Coordinates of N, CA and C in Angstrom, one line a residue:
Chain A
X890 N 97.5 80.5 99.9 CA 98.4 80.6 98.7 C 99.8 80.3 99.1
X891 N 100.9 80.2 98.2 CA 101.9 79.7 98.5 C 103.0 80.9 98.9
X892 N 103.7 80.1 100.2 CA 104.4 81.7 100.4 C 105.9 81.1 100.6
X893 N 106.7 82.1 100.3 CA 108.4 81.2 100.5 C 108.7 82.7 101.8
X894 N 109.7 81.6 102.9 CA 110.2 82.9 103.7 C 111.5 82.3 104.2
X895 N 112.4 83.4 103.7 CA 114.2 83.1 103.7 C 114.3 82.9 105.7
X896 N 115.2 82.0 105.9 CA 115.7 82.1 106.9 C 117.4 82.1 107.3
X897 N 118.4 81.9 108.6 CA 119.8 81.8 108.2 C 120.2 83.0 109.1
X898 N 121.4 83.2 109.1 CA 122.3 83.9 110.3 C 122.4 85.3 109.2
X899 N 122.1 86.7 110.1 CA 122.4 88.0 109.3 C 123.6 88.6 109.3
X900 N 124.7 87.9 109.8 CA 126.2 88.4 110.0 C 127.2 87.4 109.8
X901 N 127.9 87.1 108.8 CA 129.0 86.5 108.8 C 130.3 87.5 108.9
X902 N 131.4 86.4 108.7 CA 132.7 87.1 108.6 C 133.3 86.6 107.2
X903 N 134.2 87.4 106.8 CA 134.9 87.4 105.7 C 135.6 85.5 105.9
X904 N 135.1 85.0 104.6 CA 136.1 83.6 104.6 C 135.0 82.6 104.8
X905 N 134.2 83.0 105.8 CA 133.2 82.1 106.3 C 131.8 81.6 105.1
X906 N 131.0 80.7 105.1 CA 130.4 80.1 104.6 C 128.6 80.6 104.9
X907 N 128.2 80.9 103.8 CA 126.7 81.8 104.0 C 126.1 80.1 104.1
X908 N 124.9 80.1 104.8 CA 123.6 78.9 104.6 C 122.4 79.5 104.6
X909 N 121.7 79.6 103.8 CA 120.5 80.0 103.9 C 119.4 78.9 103.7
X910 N 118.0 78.9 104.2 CA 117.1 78.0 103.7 C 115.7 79.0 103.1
X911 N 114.9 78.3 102.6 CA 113.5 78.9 102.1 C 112.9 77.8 102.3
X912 N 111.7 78.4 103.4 CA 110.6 77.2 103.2 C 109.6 77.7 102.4
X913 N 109.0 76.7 101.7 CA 107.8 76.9 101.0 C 106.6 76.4 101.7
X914 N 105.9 76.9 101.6 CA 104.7 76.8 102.5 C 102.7 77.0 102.1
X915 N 102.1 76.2 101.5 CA 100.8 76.2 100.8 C 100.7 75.4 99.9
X916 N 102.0 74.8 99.3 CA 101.9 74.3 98.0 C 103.3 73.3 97.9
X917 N 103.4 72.3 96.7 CA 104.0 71.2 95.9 C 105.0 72.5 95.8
X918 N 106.6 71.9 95.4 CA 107.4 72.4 94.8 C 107.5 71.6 93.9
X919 N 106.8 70.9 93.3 CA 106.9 69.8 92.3 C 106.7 70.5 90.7
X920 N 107.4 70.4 89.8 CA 107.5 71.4 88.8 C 108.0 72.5 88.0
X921 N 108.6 73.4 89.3 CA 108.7 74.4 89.6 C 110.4 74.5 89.6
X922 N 111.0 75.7 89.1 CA 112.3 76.1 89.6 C 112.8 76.9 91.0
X923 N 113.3 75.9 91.7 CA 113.5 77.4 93.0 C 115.0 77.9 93.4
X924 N 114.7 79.1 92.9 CA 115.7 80.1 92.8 C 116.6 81.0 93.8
X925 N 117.6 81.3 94.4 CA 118.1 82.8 95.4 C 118.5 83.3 94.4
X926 N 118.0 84.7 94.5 CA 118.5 86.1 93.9 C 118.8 87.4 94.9
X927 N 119.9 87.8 94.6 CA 120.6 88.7 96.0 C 120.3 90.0 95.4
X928 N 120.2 91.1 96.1 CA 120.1 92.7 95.8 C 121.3 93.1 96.5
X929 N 122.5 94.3 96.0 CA 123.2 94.6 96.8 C 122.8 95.9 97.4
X930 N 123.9 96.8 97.9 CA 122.8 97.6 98.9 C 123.3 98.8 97.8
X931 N 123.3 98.7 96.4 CA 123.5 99.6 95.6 C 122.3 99.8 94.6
X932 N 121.6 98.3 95.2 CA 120.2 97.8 94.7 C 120.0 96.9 93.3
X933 N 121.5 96.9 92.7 CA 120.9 95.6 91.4 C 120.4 94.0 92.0
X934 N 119.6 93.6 91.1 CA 119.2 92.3 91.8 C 120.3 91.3 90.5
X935 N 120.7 90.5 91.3 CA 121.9 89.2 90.9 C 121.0 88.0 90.9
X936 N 121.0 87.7 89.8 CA 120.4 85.9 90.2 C 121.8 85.1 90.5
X937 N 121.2 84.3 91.7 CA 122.8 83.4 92.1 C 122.7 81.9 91.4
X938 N 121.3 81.5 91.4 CA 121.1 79.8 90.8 C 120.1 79.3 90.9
X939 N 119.3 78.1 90.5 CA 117.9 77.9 90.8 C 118.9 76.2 90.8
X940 N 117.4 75.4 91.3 CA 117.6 74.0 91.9 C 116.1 73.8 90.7
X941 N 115.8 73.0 90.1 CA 114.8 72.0 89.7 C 113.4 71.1 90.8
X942 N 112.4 70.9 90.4 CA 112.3 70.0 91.3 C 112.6 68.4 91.5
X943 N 113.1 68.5 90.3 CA 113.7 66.8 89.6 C 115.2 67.0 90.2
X944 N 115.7 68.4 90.6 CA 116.9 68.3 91.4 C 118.1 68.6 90.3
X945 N 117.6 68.7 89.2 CA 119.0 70.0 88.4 C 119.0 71.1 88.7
X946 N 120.2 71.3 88.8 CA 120.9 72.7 89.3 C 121.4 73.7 88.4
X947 N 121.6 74.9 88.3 CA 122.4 76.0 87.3 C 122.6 77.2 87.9
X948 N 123.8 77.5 88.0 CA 124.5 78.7 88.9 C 124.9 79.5 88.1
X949 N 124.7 80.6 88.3 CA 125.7 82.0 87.7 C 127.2 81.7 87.5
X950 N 127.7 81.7 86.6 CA 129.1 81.7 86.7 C 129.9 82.8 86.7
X951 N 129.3 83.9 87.5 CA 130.2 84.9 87.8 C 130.5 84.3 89.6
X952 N 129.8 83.6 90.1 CA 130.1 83.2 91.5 C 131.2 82.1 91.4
X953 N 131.6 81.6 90.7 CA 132.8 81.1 90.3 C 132.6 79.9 91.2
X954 N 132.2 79.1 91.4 CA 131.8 77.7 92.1 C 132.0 77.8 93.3
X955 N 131.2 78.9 93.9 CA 131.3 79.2 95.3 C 129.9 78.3 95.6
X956 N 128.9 78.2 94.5 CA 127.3 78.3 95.1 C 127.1 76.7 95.3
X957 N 126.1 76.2 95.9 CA 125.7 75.3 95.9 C 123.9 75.1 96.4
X958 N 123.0 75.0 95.6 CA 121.4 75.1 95.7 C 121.3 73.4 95.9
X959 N 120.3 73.1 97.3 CA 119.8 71.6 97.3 C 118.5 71.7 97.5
X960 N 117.7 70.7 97.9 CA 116.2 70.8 97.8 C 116.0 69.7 98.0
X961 N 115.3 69.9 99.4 CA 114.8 68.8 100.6 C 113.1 69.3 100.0
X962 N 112.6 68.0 99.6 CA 111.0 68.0 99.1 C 110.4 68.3 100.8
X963 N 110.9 66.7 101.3 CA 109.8 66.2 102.4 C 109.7 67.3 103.3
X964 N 110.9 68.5 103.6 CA 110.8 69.5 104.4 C 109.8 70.3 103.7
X965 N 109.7 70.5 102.4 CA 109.2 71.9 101.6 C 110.3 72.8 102.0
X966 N 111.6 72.7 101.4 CA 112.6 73.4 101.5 C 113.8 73.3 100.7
X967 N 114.3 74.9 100.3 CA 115.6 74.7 99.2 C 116.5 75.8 100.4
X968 N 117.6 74.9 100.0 CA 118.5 76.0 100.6 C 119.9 76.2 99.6
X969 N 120.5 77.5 100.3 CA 121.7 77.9 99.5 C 123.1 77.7 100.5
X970 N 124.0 77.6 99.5 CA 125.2 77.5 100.6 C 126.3 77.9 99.4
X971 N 126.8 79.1 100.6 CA 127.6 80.2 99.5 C 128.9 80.1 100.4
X972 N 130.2 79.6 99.5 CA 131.4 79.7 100.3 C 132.0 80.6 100.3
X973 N 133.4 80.7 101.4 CA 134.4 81.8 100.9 C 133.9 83.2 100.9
X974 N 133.0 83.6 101.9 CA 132.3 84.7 101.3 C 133.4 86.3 101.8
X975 N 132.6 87.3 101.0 CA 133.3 88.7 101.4 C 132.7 89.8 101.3
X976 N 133.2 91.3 101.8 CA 132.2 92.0 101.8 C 131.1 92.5 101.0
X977 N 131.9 91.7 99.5 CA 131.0 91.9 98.1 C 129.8 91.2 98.0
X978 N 129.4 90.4 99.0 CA 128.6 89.0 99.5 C 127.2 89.7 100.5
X979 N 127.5 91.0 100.6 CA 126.5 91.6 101.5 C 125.5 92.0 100.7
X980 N 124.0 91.5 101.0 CA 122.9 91.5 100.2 C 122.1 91.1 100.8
X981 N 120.6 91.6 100.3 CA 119.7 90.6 100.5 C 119.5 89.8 99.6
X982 N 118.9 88.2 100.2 CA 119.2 87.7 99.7 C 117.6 87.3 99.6
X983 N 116.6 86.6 98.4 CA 115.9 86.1 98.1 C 115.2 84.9 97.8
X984 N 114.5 84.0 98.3 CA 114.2 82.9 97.3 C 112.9 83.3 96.5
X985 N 113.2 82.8 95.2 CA 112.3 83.1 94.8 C 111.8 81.9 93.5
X986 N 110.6 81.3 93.4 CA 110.0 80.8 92.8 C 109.6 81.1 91.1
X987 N 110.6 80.1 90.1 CA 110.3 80.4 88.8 C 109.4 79.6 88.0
X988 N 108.5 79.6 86.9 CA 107.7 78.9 86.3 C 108.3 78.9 84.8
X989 N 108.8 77.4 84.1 CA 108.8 77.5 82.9 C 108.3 77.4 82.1
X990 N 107.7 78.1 81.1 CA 107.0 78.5 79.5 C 107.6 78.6 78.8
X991 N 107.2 77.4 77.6 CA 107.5 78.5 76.3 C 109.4 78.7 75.7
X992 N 110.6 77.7 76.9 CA 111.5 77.7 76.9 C 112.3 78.8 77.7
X993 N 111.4 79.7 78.2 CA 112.0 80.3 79.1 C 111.1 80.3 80.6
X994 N 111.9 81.2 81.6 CA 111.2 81.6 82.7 C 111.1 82.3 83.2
X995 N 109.7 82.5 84.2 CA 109.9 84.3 85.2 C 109.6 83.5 86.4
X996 N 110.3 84.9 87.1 CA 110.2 84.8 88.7 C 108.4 85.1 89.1
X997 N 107.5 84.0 89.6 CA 106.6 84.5 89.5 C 106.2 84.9 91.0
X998 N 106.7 84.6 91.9 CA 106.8 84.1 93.5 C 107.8 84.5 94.2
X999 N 108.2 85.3 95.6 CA 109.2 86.4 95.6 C 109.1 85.9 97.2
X1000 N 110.1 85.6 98.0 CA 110.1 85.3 99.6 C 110.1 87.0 99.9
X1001 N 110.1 87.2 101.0 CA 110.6 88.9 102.0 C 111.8 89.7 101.9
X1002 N 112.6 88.6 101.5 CA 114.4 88.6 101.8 C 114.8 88.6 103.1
X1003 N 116.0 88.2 102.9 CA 116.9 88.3 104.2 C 118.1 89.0 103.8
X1004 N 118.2 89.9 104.7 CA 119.7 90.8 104.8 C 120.7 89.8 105.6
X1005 N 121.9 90.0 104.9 CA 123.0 89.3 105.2 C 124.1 90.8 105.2
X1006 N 124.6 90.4 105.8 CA 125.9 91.6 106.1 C 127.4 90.8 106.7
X1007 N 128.2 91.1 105.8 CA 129.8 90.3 105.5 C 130.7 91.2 106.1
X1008 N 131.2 91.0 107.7 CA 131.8 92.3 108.0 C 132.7 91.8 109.3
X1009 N 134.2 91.9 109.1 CA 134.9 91.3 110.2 C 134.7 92.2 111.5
Chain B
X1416 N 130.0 88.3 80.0 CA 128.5 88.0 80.3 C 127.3 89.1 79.8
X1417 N 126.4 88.3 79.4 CA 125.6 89.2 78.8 C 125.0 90.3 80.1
X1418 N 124.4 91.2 79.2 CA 124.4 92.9 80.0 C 122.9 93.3 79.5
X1419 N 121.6 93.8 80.2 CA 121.1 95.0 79.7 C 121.3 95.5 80.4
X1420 N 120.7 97.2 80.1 CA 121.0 98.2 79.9 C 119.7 99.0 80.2
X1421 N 119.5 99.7 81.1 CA 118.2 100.3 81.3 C 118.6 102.0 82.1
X1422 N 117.5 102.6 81.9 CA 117.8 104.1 81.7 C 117.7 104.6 83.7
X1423 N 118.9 105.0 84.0 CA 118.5 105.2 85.5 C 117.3 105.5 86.3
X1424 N 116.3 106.6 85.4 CA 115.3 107.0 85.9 C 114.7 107.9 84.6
X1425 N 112.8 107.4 84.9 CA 112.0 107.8 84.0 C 111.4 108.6 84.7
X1426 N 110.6 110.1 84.5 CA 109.7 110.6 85.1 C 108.5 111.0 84.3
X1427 N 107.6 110.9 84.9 CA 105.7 111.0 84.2 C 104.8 111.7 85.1
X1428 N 104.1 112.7 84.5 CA 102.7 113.3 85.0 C 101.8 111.9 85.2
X1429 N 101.4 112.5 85.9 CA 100.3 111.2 86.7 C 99.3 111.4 85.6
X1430 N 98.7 110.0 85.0 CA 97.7 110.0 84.1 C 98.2 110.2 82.9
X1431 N 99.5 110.1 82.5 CA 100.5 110.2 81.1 C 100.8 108.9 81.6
X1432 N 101.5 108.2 80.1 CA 102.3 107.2 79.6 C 103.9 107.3 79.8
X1433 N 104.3 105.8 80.8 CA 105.7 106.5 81.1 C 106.2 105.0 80.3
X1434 N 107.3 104.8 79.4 CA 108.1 104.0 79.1 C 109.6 103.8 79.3
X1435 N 109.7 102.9 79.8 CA 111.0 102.1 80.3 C 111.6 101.7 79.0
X1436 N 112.9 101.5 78.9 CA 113.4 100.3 77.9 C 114.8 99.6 78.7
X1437 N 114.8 98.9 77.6 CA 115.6 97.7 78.3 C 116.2 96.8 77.1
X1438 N 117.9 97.0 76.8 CA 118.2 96.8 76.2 C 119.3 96.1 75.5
X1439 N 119.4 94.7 75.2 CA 120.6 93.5 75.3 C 120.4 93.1 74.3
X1440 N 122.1 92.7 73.4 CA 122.5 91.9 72.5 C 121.6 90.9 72.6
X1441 N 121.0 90.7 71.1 CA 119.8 90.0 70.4 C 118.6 89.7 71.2
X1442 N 118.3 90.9 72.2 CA 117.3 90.8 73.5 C 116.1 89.5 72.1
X1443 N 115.8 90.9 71.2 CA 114.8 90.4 70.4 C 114.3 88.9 69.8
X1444 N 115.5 87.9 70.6 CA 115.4 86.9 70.3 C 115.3 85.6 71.3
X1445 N 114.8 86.8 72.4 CA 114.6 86.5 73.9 C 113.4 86.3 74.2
X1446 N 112.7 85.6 75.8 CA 111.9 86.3 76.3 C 112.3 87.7 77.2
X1447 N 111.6 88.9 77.6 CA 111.9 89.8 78.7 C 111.0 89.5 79.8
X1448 N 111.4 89.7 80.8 CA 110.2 89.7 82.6 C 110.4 91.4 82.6
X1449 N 109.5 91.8 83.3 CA 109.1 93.2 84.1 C 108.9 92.9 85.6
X1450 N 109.4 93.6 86.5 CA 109.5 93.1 88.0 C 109.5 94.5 88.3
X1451 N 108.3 94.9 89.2 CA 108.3 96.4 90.1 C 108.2 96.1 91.4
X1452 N 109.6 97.3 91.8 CA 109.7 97.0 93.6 C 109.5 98.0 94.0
X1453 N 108.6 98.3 95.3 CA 108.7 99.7 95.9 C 109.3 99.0 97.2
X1454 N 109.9 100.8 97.7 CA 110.6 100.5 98.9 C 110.3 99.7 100.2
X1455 N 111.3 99.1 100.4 CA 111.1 98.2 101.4 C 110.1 97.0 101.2
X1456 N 109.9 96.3 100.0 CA 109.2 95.3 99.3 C 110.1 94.4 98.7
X1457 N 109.5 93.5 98.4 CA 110.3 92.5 97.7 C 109.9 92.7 96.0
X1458 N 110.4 92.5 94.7 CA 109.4 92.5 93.4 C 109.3 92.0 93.4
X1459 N 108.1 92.2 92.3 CA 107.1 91.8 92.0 C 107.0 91.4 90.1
X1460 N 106.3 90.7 89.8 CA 106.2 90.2 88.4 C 105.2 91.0 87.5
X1461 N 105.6 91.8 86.8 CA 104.2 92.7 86.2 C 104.2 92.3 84.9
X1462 N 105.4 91.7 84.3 CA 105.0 91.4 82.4 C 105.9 90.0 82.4
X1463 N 105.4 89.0 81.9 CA 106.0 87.8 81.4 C 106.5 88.0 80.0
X1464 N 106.8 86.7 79.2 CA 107.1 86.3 78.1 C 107.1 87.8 77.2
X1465 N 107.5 88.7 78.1 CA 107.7 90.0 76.8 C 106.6 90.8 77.1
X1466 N 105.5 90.7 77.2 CA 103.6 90.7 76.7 C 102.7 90.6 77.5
X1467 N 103.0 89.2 78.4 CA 101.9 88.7 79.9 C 101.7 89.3 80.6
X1468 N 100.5 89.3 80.8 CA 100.7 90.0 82.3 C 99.6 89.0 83.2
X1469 N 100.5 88.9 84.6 CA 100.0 87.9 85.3 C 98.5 88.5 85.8
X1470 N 98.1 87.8 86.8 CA 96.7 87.8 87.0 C 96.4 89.0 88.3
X1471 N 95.9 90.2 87.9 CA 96.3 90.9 89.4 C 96.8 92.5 89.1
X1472 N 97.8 91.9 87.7 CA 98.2 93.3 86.9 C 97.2 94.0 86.0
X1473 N 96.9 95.3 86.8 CA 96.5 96.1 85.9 C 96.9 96.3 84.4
X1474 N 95.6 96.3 83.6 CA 95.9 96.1 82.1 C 96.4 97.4 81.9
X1475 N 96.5 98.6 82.6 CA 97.8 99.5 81.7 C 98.8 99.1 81.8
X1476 N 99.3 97.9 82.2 CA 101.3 97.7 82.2 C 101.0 97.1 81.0
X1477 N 101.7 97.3 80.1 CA 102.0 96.0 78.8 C 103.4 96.2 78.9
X1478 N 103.9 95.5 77.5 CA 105.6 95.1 77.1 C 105.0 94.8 76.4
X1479 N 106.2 94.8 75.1 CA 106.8 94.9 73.8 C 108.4 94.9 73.5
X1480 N 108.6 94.2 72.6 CA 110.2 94.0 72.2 C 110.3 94.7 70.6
X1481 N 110.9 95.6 70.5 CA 111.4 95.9 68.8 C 112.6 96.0 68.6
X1482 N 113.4 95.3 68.0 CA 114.8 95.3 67.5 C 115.9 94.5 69.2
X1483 N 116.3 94.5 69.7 CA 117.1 94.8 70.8 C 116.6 95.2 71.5
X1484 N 115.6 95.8 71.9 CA 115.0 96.9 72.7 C 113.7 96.2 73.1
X1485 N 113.2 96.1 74.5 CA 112.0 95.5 75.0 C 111.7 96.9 76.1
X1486 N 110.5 97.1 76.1 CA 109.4 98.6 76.7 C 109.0 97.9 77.3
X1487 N 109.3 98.5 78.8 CA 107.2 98.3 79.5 C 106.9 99.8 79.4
X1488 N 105.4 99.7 79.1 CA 104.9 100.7 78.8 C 103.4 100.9 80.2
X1489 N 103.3 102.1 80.6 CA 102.4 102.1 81.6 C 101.5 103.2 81.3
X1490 N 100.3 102.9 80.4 CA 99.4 103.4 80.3 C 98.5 104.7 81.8
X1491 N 98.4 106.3 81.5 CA 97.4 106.0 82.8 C 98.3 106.4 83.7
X1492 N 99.2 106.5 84.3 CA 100.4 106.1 85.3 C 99.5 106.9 86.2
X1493 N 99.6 105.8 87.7 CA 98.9 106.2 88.5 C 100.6 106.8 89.7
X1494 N 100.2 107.1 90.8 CA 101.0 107.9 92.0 C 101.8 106.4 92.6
X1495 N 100.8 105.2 92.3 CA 100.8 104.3 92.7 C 101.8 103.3 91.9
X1496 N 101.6 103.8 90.9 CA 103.0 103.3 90.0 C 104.4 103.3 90.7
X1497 N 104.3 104.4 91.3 CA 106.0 105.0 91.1 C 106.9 104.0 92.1
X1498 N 108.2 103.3 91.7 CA 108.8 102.8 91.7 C 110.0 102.3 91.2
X1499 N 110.7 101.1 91.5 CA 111.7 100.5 91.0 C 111.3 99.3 89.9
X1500 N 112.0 99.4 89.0 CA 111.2 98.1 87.7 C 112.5 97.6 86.5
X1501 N 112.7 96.7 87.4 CA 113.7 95.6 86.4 C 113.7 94.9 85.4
X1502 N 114.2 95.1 84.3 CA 114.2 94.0 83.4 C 114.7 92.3 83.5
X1503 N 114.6 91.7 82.7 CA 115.3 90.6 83.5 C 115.5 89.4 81.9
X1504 N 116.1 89.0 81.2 CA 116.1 87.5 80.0 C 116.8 86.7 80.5
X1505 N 117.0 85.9 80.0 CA 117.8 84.7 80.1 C 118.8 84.3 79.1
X1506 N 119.6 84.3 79.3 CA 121.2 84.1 78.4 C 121.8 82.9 78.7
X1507 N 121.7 81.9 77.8 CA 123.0 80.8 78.2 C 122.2 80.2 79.5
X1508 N 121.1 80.2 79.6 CA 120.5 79.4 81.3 C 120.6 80.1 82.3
X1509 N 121.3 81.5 82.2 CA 121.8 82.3 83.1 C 120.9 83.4 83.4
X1510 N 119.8 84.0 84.3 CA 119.2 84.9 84.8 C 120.2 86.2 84.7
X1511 N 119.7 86.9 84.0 CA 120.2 88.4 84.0 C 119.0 89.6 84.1
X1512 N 119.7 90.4 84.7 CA 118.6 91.5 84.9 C 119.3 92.6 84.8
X1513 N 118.4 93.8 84.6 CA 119.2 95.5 84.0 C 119.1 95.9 85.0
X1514 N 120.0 96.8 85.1 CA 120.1 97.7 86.4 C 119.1 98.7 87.0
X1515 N 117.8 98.5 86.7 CA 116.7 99.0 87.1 C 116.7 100.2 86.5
X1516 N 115.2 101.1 86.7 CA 114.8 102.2 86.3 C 113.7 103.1 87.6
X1517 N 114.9 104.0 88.0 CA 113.4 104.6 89.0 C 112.4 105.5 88.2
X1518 N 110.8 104.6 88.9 CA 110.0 105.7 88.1 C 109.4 106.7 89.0
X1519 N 109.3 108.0 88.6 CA 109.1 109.2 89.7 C 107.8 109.9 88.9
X1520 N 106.6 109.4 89.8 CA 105.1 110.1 89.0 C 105.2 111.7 89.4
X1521 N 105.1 112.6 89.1 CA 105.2 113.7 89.7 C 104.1 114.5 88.5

């Protein structure tokens, strides 16, 4: 079955630039929305943006054009890249796989997470 | 930015009905997701389109939306239940989710 598993460095510093990747692995991302969603360590879950598989993108606009979501097919891989970051930035962080219906969408597909920690 | 609103923590006798709500400006004119996390897991998808429930979920989880206000409702509540369980709609293209509900089966 199809599995997504976050990868990327668990410690930045203030100012510095997050990268994360998600491979997907069993299956087409052809169709499909693929999403990061961060948990902070207070535990709400944040959606940050999803990427298309046609390659449209939509970000939260509380991240204020920090985000940027791309999507390498031939790898089977989306990655994130989060600028400017700070200690508000410490989370885990998610990829996670959405399916559209009906004019909306759910998360139907959830990676492990990856803990990131923002700390000079 | 749009907001729901969910109750910090529900608690239920095991084998009683425990209900969550979850609740955002013209939710009712939304779809809602249901997502249960236990510790040290990632969530998980237990109700779609308000109503669904994916393939895997026990048929005591349902959802329902009335007025502003969208319930998961958990028939039965097993030990197995107990957990973390987020709401989550869509606003403006924008993923939102409620600040979760711990459920404590006791």
């Amino acid at each position: 079955q199809v599995q997504l598993q976050e990868s990327g460095p668990g410690q930045l510093k203030p100012s510095e630039t997050l990268s994360l990747t998600c491979s997907v692995s069993g299956g087409s991302m052809s169709g499909f929305y693929w999403n990061w969603i961060r948990q902070t360590p207070g535990g709400g879950l944040e959606w940050i943006g999803h990427i298309y598989s046609g390659g449209s993108t939509n970000y939260n606009p509380s991240l204020k054009g920090r985000v940027t979501v791309s999507l390498d097919k031939a790898k089977n891989q989306f990655s994130l890249r989060l600028t400017s970051v700070t200690v508000a930035d410490t989370a885990i962080y998610y990829c996670s796989r959405a399916i559209a219906l009906l004019g909306t969408k759910h998360f139907d597909l959830w990676g492990r997470g990856t803990l990131v920690i923002v700390s000079s | 930015s749009y907001e729901l609103t969910q109750p910090p923590s529900v608690s239920v006798s095991p084998g009683q009905t425990a209900s969550i709500t979850c609740s955002g400006d013209k939710l009712g004119d939304k779809y809602a997701c249901w997502y249960q996390q236990k510790p040290g897991q990632s969530p998980i998808l237990v109700i779609y389109q308000t109503n669904k429930r994916p393939s895997g979920i026990p048929e005591r989880f349902s959802g329902a939306i009335s007025g502003n206000t969208a319930a998961l409702t958990i028939s039965g509540t097993q030990a197995t239940d107990e957990g973390d369980y987020y709401c989550q709609a869509w606003d403006s293209s924008v993923g939102v989710f409620g600040g979760g509900t711990k459920l404590t089966v006791l």
